[in-house]
PDB file of C-alpha atoms in Angstrom:
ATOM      1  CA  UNK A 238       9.552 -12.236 118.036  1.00 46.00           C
ATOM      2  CA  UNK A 239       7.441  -9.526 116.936  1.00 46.00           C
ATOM      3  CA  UNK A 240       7.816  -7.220 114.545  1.00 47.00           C
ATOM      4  CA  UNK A 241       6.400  -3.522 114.308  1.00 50.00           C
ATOM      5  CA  UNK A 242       3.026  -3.364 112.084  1.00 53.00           C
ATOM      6  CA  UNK A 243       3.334  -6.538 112.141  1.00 76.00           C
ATOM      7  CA  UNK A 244      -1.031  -6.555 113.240  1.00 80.00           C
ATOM      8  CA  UNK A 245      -3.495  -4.749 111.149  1.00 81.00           C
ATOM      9  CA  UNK A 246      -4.350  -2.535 114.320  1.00 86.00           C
ATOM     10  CA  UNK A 247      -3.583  -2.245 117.969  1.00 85.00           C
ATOM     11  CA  UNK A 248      -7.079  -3.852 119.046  1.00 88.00           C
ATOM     12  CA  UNK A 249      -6.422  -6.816 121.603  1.00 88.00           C
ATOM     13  CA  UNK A 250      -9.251  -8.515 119.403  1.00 88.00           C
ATOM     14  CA  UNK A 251      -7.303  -8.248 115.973  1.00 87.00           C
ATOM     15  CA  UNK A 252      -4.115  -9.067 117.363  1.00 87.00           C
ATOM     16  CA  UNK A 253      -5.787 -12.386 119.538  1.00 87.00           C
ATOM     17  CA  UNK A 254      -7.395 -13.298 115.939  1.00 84.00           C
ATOM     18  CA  UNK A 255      -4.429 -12.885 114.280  1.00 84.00           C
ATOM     19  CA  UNK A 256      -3.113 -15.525 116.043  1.00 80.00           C
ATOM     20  CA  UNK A 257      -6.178 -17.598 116.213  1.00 79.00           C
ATOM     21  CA  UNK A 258      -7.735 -16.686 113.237  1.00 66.00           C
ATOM     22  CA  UNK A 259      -6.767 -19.386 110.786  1.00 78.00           C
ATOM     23  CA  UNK A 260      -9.470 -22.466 111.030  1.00 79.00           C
ATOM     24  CA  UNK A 261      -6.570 -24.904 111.835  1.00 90.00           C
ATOM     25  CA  UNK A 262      -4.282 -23.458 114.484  1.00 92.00           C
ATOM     26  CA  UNK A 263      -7.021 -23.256 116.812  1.00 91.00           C
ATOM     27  CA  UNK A 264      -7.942 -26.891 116.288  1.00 92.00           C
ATOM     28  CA  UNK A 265      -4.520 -28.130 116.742  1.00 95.00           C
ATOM     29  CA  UNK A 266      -4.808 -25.902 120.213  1.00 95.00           C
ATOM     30  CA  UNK A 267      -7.885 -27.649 121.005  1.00 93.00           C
ATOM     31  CA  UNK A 268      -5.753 -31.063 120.757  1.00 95.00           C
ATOM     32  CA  UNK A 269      -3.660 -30.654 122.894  1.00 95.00           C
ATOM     33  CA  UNK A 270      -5.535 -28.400 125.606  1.00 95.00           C
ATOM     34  CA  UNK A 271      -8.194 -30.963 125.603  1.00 94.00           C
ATOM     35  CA  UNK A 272      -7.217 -34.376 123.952  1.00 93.00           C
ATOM     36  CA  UNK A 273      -3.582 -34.505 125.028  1.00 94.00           C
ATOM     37  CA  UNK A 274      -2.147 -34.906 121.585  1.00 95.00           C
ATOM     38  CA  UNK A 275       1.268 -33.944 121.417  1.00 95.00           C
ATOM     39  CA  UNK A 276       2.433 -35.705 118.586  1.00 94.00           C
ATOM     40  CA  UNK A 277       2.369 -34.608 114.986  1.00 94.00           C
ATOM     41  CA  UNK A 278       1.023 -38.090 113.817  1.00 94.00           C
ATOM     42  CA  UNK A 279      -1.522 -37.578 116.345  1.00 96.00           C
ATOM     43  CA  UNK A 280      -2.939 -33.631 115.267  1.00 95.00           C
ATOM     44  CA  UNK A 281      -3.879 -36.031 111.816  1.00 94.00           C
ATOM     45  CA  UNK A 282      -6.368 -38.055 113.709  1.00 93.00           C
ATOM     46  CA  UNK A 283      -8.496 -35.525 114.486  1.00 86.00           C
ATOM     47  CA  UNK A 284     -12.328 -35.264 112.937  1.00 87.00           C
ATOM     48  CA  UNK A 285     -12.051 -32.238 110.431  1.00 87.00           C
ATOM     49  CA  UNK A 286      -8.843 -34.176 108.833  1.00 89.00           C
ATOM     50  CA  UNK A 287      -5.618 -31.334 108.868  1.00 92.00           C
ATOM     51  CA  UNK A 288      -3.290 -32.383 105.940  1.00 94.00           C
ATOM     52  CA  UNK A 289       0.005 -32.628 106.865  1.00 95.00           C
ATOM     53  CA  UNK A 290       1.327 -29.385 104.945  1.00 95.00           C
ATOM     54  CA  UNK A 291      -0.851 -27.427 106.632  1.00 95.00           C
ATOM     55  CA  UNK A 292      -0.123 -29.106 109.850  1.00 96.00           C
ATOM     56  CA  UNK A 293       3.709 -28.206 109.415  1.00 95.00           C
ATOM     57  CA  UNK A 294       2.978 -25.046 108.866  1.00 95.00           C
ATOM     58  CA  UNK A 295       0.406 -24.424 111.402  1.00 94.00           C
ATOM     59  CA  UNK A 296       2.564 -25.903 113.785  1.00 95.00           C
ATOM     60  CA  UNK A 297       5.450 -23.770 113.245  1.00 95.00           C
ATOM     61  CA  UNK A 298       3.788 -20.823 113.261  1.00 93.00           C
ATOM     62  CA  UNK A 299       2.345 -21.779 116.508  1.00 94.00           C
ATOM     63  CA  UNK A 300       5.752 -21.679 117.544  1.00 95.00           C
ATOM     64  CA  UNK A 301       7.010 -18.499 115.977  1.00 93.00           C
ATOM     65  CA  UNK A 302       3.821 -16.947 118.085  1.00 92.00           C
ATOM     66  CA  UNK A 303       5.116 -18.272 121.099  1.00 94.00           C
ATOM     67  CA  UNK A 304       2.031 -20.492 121.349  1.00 95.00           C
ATOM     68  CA  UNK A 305       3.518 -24.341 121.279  1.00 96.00           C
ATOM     69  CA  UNK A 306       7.154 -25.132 121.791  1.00 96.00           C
ATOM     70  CA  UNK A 307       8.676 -28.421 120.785  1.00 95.00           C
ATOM     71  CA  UNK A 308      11.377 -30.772 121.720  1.00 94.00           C
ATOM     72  CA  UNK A 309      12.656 -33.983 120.797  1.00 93.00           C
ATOM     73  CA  UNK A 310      10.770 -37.042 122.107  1.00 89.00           C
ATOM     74  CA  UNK A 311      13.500 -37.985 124.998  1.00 88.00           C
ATOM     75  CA  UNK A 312      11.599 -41.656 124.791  1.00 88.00           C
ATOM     76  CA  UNK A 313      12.098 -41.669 120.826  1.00 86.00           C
ATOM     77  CA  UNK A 314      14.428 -38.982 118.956  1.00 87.00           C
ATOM     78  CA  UNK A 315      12.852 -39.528 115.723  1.00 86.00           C
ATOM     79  CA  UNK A 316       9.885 -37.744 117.077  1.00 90.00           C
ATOM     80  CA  UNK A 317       8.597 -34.089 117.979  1.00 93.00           C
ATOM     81  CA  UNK A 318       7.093 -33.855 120.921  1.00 95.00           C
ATOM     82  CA  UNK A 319       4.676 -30.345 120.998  1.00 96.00           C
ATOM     83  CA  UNK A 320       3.750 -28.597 124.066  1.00 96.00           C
ATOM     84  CA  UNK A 321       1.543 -25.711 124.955  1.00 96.00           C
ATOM     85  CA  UNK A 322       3.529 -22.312 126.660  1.00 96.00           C
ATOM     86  CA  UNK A 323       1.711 -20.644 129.767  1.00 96.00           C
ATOM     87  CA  UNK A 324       0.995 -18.303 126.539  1.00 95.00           C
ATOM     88  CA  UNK A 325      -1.156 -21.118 125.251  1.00 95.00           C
ATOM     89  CA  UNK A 326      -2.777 -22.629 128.217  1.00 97.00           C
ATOM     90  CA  UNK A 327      -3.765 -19.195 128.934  1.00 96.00           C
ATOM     91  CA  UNK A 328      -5.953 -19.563 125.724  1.00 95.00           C
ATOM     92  CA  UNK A 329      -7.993 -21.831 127.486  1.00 96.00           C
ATOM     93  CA  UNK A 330     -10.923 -18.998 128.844  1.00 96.00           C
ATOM     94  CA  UNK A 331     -11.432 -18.419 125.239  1.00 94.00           C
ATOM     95  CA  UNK A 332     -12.150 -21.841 123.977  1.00 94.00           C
ATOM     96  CA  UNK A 333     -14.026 -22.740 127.033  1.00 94.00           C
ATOM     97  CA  UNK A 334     -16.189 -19.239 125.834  1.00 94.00           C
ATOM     98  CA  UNK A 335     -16.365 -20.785 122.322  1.00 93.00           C
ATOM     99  CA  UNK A 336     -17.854 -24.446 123.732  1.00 94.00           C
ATOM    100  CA  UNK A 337     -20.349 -22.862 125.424  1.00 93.00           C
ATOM    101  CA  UNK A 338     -21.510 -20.781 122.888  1.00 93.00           C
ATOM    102  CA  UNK A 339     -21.211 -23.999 120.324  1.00 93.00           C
ATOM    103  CA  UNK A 340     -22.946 -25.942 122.503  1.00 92.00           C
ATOM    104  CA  UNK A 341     -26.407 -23.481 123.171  1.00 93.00           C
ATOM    105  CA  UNK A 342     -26.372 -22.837 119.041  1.00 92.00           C
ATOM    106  CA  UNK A 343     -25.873 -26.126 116.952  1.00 91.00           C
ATOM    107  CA  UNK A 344     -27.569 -28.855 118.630  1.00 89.00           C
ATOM    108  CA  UNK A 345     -25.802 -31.341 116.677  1.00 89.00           C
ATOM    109  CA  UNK A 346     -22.087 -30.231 118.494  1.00 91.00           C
ATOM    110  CA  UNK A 347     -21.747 -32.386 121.303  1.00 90.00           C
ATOM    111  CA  UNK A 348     -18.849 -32.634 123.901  1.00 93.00           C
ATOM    112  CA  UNK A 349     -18.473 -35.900 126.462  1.00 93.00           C
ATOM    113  CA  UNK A 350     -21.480 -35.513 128.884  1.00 93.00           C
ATOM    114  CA  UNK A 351     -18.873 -35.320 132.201  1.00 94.00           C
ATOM    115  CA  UNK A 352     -17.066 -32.490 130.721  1.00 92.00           C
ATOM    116  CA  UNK A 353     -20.360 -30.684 129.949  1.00 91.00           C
ATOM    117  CA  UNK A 354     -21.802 -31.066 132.958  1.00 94.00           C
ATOM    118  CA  UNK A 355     -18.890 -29.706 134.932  1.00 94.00           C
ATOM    119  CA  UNK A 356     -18.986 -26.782 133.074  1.00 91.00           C
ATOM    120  CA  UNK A 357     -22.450 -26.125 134.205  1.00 91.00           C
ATOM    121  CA  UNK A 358     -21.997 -27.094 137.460  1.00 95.00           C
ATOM    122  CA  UNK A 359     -18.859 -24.978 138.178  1.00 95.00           C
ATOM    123  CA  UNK A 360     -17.385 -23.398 135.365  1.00 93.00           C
ATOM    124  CA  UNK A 361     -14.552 -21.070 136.634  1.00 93.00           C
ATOM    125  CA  UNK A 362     -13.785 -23.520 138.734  1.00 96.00           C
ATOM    126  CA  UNK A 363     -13.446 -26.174 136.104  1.00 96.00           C
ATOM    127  CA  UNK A 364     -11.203 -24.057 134.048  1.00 96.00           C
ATOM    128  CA  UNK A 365      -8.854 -23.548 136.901  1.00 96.00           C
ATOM    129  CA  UNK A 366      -8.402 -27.271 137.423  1.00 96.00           C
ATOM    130  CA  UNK A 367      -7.975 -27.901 133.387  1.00 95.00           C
ATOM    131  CA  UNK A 368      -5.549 -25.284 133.169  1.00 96.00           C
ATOM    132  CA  UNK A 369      -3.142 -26.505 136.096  1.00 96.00           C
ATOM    133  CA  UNK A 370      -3.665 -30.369 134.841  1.00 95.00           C
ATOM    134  CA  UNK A 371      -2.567 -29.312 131.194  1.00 94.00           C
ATOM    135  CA  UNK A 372       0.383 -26.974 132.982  1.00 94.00           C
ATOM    136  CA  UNK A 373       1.467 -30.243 134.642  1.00 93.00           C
ATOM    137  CA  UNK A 374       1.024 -32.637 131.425  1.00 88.00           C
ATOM    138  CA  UNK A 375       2.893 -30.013 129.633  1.00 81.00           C
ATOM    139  CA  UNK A 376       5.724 -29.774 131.986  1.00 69.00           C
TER     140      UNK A 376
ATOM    141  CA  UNK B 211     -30.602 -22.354 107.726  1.00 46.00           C
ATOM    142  CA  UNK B 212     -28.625 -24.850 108.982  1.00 46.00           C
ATOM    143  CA  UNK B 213     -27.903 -28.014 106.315  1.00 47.00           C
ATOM    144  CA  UNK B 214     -26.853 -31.246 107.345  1.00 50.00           C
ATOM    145  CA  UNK B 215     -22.814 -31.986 107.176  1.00 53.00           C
ATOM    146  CA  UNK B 216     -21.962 -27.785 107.427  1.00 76.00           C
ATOM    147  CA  UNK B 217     -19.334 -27.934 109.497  1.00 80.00           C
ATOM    148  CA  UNK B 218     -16.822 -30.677 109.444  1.00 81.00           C
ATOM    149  CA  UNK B 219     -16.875 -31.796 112.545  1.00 86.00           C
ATOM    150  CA  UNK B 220     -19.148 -31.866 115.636  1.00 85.00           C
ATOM    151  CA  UNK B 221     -16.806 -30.341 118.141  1.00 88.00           C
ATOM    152  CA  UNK B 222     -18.913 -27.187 119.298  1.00 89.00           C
ATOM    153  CA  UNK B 223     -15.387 -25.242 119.260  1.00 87.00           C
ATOM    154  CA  UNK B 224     -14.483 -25.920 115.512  1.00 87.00           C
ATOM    155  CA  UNK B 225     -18.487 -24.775 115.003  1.00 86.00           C
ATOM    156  CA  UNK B 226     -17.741 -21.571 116.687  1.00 87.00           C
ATOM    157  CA  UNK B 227     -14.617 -20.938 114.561  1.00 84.00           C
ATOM    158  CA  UNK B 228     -16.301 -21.636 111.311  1.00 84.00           C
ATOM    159  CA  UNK B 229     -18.614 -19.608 111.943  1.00 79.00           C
ATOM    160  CA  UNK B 230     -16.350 -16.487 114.069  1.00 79.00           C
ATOM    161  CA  UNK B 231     -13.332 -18.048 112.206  1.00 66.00           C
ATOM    162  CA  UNK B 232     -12.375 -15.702 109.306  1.00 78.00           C
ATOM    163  CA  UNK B 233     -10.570 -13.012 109.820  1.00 79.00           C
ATOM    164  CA  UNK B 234     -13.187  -9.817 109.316  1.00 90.00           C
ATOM    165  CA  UNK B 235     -16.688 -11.118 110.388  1.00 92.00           C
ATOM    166  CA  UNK B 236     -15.236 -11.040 114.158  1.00 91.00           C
ATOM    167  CA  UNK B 237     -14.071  -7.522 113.412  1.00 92.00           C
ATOM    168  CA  UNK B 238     -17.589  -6.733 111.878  1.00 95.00           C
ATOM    169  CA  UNK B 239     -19.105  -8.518 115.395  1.00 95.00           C
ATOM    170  CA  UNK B 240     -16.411  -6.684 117.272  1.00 93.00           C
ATOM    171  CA  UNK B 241     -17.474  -2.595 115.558  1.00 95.00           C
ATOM    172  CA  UNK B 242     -21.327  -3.459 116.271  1.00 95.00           C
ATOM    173  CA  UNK B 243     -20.903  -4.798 119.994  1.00 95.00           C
ATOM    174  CA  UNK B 244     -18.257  -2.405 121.514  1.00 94.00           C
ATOM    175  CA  UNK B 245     -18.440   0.421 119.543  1.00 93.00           C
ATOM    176  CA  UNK B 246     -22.196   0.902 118.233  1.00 94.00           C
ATOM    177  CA  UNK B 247     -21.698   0.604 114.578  1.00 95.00           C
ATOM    178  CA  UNK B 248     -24.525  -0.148 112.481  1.00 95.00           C
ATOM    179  CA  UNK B 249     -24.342   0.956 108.901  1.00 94.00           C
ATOM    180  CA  UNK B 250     -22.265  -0.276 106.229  1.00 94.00           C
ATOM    181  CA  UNK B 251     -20.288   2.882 105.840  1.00 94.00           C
ATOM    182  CA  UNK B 252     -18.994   2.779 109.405  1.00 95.00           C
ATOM    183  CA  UNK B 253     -17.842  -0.053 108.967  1.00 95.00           C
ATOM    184  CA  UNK B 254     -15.881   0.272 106.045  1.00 94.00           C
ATOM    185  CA  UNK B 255     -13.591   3.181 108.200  1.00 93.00           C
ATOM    186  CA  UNK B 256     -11.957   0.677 111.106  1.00 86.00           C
ATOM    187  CA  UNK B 257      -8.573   0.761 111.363  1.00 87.00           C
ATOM    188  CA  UNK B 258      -8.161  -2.396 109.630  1.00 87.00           C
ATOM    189  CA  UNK B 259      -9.516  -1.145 106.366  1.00 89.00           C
ATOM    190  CA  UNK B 260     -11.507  -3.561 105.524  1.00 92.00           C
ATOM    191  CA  UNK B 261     -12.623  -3.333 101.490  1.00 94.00           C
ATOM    192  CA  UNK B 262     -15.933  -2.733 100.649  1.00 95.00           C
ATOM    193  CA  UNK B 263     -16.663  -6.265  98.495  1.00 95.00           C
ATOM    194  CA  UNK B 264     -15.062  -8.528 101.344  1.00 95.00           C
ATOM    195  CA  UNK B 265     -17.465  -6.408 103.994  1.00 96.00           C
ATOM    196  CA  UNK B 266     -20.671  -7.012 101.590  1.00 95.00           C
ATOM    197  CA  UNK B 267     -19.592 -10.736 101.872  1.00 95.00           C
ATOM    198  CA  UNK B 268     -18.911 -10.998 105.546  1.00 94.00           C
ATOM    199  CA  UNK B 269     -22.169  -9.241 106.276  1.00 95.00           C
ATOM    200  CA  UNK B 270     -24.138 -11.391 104.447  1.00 95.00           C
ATOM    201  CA  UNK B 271     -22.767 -14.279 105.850  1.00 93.00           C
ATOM    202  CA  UNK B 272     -23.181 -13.311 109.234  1.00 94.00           C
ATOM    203  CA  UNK B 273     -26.711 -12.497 108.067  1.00 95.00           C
ATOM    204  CA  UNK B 274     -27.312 -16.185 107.018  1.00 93.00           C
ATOM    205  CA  UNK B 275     -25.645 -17.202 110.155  1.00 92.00           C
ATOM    206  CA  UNK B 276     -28.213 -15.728 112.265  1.00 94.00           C
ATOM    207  CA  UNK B 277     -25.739 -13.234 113.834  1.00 95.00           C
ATOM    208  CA  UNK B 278     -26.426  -9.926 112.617  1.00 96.00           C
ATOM    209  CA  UNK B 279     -30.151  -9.116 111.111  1.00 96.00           C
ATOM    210  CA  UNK B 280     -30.688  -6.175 108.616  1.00 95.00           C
ATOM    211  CA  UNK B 281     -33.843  -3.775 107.764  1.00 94.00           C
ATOM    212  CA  UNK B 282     -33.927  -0.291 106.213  1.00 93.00           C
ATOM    213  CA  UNK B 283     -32.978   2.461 108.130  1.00 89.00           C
ATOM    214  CA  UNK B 284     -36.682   4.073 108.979  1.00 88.00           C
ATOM    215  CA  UNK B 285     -34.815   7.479 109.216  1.00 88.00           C
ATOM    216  CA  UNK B 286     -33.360   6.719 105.840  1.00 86.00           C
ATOM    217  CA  UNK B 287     -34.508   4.577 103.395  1.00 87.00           C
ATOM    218  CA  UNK B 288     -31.833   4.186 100.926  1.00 86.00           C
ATOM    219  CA  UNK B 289     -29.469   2.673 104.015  1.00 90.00           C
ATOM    220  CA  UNK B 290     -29.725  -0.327 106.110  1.00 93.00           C
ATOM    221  CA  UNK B 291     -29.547  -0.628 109.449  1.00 95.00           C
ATOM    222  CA  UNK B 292     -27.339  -3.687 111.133  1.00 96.00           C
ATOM    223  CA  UNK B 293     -28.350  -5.109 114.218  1.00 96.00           C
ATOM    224  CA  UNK B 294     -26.851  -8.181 116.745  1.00 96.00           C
ATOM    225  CA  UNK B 295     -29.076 -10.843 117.134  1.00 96.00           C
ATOM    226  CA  UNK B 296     -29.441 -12.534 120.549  1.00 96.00           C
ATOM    227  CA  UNK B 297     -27.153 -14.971 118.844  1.00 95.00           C
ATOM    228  CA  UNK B 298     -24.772 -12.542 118.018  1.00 95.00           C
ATOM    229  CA  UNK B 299     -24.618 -10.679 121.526  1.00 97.00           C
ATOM    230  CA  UNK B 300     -23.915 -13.973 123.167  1.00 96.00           C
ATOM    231  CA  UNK B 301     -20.939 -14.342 121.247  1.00 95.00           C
ATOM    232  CA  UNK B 302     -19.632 -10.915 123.756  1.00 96.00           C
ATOM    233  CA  UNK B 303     -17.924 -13.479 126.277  1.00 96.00           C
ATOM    234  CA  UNK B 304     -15.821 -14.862 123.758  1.00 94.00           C
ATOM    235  CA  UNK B 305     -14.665 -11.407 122.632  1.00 94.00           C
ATOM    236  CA  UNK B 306     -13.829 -10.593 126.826  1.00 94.00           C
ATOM    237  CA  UNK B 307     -11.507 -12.840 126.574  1.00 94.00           C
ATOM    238  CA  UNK B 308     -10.173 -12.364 123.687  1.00 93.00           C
ATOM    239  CA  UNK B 309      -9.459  -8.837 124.867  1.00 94.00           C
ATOM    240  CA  UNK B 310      -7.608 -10.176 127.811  1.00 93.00           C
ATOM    241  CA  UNK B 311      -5.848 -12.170 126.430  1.00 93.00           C
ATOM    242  CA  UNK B 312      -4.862  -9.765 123.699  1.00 93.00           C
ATOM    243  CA  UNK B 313      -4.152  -7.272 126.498  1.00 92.00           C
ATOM    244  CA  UNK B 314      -1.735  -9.878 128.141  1.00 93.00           C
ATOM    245  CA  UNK B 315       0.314 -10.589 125.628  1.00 92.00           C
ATOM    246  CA  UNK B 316       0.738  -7.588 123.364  1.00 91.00           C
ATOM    247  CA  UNK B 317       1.361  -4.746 125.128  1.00 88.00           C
ATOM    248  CA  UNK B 318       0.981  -2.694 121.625  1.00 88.00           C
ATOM    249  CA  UNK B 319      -2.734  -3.643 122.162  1.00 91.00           C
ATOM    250  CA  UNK B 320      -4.677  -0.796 123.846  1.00 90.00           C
ATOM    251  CA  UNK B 321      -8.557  -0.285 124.681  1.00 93.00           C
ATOM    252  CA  UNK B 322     -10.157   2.607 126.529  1.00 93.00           C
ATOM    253  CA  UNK B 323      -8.735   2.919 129.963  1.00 93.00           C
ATOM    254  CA  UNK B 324     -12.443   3.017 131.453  1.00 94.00           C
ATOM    255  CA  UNK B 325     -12.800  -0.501 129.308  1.00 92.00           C
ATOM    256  CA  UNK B 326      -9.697  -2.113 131.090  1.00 91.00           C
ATOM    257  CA  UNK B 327     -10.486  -0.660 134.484  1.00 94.00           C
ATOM    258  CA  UNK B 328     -14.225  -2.192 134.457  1.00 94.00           C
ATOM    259  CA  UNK B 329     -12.875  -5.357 133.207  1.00 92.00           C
ATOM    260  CA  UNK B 330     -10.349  -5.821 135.957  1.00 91.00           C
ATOM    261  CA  UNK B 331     -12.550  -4.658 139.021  1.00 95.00           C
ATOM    262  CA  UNK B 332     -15.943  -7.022 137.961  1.00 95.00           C
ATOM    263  CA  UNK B 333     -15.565  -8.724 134.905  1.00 93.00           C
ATOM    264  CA  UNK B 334     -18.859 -10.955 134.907  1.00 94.00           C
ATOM    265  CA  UNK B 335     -20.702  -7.758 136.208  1.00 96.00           C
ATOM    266  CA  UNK B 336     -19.590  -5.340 133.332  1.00 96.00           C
ATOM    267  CA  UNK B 337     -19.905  -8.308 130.869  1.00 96.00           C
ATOM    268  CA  UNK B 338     -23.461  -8.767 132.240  1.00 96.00           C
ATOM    269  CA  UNK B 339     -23.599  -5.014 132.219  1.00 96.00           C
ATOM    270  CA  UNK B 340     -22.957  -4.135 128.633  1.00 95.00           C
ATOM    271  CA  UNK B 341     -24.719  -7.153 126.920  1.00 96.00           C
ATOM    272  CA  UNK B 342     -27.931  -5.584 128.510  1.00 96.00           C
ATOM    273  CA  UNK B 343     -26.600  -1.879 126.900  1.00 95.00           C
ATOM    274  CA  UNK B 344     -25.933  -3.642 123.386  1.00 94.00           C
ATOM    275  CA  UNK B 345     -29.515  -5.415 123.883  1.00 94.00           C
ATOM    276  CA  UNK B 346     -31.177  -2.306 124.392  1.00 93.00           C
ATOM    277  CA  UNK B 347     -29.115  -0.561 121.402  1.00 88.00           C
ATOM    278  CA  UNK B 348     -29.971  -3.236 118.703  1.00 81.00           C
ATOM    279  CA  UNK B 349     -33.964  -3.129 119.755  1.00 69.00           C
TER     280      UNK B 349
END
C-alpha cells in the first residue's frame, strides 16, 4: 500500500530506486528472475552471502512493495515458497540494462556464455522469452 | 582504479548496483544526464535535498568510478565543472527503464510530457537520440 510522501520526490527514477535501491533486494530479484530460487534457504546460497536478517527483511519488504508474494510450500508447509508479481517480472528490462552495462565495464563479471550470447544475438527478443518463462515458473 | 576482490561477487548485475547502488549517486547521474547539471551547487537544489557532505562524497566516488570526470570551470575558476564520462552516459539505458518502470507503477511519478511522448513513439531512437545530445553537452 502506499502512503503519501512516502518517496523523496515524484521522479519515476527516485521512486524505481527506492525500491531497488538497497544492495540486497535487487540481488534476491536477480535469484529468482534468473536462478529460479524461490526458497529462503536458497536466497543464502548465493555468491555475495545475504545474512539471514537481512534476508527476512529484504524479503518482506519486497512484499510490502508489491514486488514478491509468498505462499506456503503446498509440497512442504514448513516452507515459504517466494514468487515474483507481473510487478517484478516487469523489472526484468532493467536488470537486463544493468548486465549489459556490467558486462562492457568490469571484465572480470562474467555471465554463462549461452545467456550472453543470446543477448547479443537478439536481445529484445530474449527478454520477451525470459519474461513469459519466469511468468509461467511463477504461476 | 579497479583492485582485485572490489565487488563481492562476479555477477555483472551486483557490479552495476555497487557501483549505481546507493541511493544519491544515481540521482547525481540522473541531474547531469536528463537535466544538464554540472556544478556542485545545482546539484545540491533537487527535490530530494540532498546535503552538501553526502553530495561531496557521492561525487567523488563516482569520480573514482570513472563515471563523472571534473576540471575547473574555464569561465570560472573557483568552480568545477562535472562532466559524464562515456562510462557514465552508457549507464542512460538503465535509467529508460527505470523511468518506465517508475512511470508504470506509480502514477504519482511524473516527467515532462514531451519526455513520455518520445519515449512511447521510438524508444531506442530517442535513447539513441539524447545520448548523442548529452555527448555533445559534456565535450
Amino acid at each position: 500500500m502506499q502512503k503519501k510522501s512516502r518517496y523523496r520526490s515524484n521522479c519515476p527514477i527516485n521512486y524505481t530506486q527506492e525500491i531497488l535501491g538497497d544492495k540486497w533486494s535487487l540481488l534476491i530479484i536477480r535469484d529468482m528472475m534468473f536462478m529460479g530460487k524461490r526458497y529462503y534457504s536458497e536466497f543464502l546460497k548465493s555468491d555475495e552471502k545475504i545474512s539471514t536478517n537481512i534476508l527476512a527483511d529484504r524479503l518482506g519488504k519486497l512484499e510490502d512493495n508489491g514486488i514478491v508474494s509468498s505462499r506456503l510450500d503446498e509440497q512442504n508447509y514448513s516452507k515459504k515458497i517466494y514468487s515474483l508479481t507481473e510487478k517484478g517480472i516487469d523489472l526484468m528490462p532493467i536488470l537486463f540494462e544493468m548486465i549489459e552495462w556490467g558486462l562492457e565495464y568490469n571484465d572480470k563479471t562474467i555471465v554463462p556464455p549461452e545467456f550472453k550470447k543470446q543477448i547479443q544475438a537478439d536481445k529484445a527478443g530474449f527478454l520477451k522469452y525470459l519474461m513469459q518463462a519466469v511468468r509461467k515458473q511463477q504461476a
